[in-house]
mmCIF file of C-alpha atoms in Angstrom:
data_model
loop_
_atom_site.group_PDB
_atom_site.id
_atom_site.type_symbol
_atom_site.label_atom_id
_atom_site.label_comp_id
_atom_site.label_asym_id
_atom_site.label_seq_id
_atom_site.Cartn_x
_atom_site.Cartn_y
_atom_site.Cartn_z
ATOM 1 C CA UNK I 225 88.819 86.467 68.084
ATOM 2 C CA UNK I 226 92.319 86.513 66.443
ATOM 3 C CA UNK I 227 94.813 83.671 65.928
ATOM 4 C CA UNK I 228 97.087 86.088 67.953
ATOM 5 C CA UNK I 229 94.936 86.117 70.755
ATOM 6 C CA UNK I 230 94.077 82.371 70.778
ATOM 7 C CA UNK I 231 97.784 81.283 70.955
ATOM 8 C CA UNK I 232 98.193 83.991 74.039
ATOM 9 C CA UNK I 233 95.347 83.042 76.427
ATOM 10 C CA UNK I 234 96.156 81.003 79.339
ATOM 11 C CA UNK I 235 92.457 79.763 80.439
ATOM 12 C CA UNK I 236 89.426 79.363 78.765
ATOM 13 C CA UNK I 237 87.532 82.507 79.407
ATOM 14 C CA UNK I 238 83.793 81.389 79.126
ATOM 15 C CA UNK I 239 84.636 77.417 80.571
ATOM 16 C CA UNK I 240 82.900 78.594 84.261
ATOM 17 C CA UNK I 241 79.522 78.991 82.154
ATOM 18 C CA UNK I 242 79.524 75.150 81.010
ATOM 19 C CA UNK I 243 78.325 72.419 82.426
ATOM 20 C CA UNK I 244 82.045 71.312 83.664
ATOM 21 C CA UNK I 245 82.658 74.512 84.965
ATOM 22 C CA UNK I 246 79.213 75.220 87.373
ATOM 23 C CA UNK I 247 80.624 71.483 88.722
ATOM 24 C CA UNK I 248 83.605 73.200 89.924
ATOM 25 C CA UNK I 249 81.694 76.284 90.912
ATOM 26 C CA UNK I 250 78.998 73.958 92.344
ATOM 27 C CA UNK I 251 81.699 72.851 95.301
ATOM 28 C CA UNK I 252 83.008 76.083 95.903
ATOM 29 C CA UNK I 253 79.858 78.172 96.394
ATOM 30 C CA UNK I 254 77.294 77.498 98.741
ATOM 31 C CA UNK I 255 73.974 79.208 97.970
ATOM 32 C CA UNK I 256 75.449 81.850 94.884
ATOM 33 C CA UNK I 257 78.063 82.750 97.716
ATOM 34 C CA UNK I 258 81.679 81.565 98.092
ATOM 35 C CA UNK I 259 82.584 78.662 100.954
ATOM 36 C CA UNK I 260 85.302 79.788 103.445
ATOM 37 C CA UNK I 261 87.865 77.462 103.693
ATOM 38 C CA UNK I 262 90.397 77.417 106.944
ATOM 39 C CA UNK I 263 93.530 77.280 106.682
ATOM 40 C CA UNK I 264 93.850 73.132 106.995
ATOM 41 C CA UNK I 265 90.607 72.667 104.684
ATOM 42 C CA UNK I 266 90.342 72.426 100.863
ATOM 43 C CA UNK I 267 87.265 71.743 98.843
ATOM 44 C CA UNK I 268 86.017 68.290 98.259
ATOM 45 C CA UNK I 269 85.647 67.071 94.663
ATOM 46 C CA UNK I 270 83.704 64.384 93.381
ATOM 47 C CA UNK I 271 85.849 61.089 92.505
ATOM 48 C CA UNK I 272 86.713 61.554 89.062
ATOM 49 C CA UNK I 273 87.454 65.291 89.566
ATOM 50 C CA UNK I 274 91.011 66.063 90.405
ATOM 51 C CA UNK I 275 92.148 69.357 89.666
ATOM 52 C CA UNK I 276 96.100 70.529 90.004
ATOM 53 C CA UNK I 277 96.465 72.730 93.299
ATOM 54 C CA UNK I 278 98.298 75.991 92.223
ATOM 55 C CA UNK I 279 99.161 77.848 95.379
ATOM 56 C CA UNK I 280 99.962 81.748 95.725
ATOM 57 C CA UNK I 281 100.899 83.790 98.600
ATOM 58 C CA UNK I 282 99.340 86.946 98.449
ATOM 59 C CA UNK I 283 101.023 90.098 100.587
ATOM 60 C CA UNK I 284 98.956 92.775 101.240
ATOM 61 C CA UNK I 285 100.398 96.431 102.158
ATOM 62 C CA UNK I 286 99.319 99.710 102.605
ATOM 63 C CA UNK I 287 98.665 102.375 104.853
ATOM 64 C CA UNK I 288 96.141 101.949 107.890
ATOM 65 C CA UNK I 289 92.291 102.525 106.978
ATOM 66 C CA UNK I 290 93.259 101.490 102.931
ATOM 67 C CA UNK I 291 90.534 99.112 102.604
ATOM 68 C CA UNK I 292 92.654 95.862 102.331
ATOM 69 C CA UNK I 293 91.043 93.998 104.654
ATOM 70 C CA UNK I 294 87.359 94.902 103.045
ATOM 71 C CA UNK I 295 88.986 94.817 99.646
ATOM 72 C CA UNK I 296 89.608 90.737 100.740
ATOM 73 C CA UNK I 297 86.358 89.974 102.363
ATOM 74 C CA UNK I 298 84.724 91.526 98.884
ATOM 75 C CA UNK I 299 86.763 88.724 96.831
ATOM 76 C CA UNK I 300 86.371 86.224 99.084
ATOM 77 C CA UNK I 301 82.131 86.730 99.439
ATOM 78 C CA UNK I 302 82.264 87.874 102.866
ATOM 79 C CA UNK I 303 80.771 90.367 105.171
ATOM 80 C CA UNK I 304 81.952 94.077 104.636
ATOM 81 C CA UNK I 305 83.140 95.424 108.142
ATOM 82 C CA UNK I 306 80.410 97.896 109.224
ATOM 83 C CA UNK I 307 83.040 99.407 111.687
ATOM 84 C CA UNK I 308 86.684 99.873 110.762
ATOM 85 C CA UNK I 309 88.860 98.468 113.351
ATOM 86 C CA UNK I 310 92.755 98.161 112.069
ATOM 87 C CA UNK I 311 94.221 94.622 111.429
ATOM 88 C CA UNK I 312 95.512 93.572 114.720
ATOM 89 C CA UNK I 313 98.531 91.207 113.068
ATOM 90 C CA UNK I 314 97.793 89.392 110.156
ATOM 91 C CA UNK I 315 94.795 88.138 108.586
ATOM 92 C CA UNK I 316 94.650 85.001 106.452
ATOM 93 C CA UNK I 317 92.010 84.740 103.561
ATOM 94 C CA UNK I 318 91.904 81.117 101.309
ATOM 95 C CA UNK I 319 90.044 81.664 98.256
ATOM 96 C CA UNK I 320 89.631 78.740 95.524
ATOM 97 C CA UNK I 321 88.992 79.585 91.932
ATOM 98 C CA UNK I 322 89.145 76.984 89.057
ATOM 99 C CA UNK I 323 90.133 77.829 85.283
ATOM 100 C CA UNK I 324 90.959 75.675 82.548
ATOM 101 C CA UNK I 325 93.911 75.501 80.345
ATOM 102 C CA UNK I 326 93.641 76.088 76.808
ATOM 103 C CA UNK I 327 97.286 74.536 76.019
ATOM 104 C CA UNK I 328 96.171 71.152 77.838
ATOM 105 C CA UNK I 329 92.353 71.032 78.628
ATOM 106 C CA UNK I 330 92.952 70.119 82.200
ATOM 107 C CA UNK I 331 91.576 72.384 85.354
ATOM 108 C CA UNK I 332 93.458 73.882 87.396
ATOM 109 C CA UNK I 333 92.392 75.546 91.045
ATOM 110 C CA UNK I 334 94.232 78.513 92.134
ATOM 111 C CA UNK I 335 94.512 79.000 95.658
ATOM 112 C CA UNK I 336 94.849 82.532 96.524
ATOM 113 C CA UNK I 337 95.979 82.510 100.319
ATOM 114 C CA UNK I 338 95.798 86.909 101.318
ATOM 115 C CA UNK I 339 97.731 87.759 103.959
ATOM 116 C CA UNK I 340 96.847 90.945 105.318
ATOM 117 C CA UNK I 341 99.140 92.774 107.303
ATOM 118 C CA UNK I 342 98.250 95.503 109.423
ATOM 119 C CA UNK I 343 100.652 98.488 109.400
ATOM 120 C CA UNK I 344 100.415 99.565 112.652
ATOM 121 C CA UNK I 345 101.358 95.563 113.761
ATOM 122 C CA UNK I 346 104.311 95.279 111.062
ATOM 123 C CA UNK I 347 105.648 98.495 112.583
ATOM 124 C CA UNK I 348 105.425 97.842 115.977
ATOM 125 C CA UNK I 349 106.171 93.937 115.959
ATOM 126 C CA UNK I 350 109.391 92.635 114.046
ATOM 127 C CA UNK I 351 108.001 88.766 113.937
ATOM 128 C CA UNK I 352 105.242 89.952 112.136
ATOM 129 C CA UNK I 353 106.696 91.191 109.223
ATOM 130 C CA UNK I 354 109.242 88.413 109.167
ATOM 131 C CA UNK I 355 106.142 86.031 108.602
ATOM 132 C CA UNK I 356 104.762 88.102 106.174
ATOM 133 C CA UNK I 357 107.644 88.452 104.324
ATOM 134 C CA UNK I 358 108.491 84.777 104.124
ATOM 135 C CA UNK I 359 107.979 83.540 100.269
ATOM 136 C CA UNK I 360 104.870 85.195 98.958
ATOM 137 C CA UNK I 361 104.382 84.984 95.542
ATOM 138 C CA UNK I 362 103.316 88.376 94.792
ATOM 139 C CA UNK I 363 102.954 92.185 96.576
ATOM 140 C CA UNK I 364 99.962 93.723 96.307
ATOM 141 C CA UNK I 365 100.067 97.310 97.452
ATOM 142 C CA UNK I 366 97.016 99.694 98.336
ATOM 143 C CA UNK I 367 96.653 103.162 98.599
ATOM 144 C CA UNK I 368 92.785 105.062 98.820
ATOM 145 C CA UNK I 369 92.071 107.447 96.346
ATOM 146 C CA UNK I 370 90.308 109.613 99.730
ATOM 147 C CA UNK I 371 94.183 109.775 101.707
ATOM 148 C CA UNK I 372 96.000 111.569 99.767
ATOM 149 C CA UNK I 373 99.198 110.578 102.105
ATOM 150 C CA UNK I 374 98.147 106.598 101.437
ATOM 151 C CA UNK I 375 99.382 107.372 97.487
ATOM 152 C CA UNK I 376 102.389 109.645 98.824
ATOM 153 C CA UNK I 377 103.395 106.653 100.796
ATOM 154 C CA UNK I 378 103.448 104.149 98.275
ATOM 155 C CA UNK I 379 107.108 105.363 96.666
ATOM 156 C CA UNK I 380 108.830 104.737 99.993
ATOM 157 C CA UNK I 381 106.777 101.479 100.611
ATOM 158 C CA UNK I 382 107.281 99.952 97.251
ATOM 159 C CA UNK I 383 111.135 100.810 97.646
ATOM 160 C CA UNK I 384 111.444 99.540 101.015
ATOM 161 C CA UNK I 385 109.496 96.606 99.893
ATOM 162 C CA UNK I 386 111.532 95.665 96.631
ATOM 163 C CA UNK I 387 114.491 96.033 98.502
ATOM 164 C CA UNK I 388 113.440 93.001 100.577
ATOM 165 C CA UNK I 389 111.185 91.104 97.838
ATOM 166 C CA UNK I 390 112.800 92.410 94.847
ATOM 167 C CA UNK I 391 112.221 89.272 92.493
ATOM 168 C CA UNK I 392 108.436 89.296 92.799
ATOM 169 C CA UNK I 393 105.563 90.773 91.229
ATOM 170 C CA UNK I 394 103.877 93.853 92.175
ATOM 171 C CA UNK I 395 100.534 95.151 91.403
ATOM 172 C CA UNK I 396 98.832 98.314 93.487
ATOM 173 C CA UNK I 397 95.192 98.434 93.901
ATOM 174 C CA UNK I 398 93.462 102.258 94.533
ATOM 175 C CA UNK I 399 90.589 101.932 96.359
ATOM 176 C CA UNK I 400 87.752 103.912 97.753
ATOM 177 C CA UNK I 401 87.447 105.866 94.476
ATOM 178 C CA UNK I 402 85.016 109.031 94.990
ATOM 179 C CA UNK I 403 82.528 107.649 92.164
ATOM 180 C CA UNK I 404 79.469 108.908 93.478
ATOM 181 C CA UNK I 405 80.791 112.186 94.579
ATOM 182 C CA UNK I 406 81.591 112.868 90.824
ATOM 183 C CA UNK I 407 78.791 111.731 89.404
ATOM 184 C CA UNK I 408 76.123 113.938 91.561
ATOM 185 C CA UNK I 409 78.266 117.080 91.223
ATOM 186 C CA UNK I 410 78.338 115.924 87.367
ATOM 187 C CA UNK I 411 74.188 115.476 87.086
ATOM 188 C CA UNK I 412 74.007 119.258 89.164
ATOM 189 C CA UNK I 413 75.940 121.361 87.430
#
């Protein structure tokens, strides 16, 4: 690795895969599957271990039928949705993940907090997307690589959006990608 890229790294890339770093895991997965956390819980450390809380508040957008809400449950290590059934309101997600500095050796846990908004509810129900809208740290908007409309959406929602939240970060997220359906008309032609 380069000097350049030492003196530019934030965390410590392989630090999960050391002793210190399955401790921290150790607490936040229960049987090689992430704990859910409510809303009022956080994880319990051993005494000794106190890592700095770093909290973000995640927005999720997108069209209906996007896959945010599975996109959440696969980050977070729970059960896909067999059935889709549209976000009712919103949908709150915790997820704890530890890294450690480089600059200052100490550990940090990042608490992601998702909150997935349905479309259908911001639409309809102005309280709902005041809530959502009140300080997140960051916009993450979806579109599905199956809806075409879902990516010809995204220009008006990211506008709308940044007119309202202009001074955070964005990052969009395709999902559903057709993978398979390339690859088997790739291996039969």
């Amino acid at each position: 690795m380069s000097d350049r890229s030492k003196q530019t790294r934030l965390v410590q890339y392989d630090w999960l895969e050391s002793q210190e770093g399955r401790e921290f895991l150790g607490v936040l997965l229960r049987r090689n599957k992430r704990r859910i956390f409510g809303l009022l819980e956080q994880p319990g450390f051993p005494s000794g271990i106190t890592p700095t809380i770093v909290p973000f508040k995640l927005l999720l957008l997108g069209k209906s039928a996007v896959g945010k809400t599975s996109t959440v449950a696969k980050i977070a290590g729970k059960e896909l949705p067999a059935i889709y059934s549209e976000t009712p309101g919103i949908q709150t997600t915790l997820i704890y993940w530890p890294a450690k500095l480089v600059s200052s050796s100490k550990v940090v846990l990042f608490k992601l907090h998702f909150w997935d908004v349905g479309d259908s509810a911001m639409k309809k129900f102005d309280h709902i997307k005041t809530s959502a809208h009140m300080k997140p740290d960051a916009v993450i908007f979806f579109f599905s690589f199956t809806d075409r409309a879902s990516f010809d959406d995204l220009p008006y929602l990211v506008t709308r959006t940044c007119d309202e939240l202009s001074d955070l970060p964005k990052i969009t997220i395709g999902t559903k990608y057709p993978f398979y359906t390339r690859s088997v008309a790739r291996i039969l032609q």
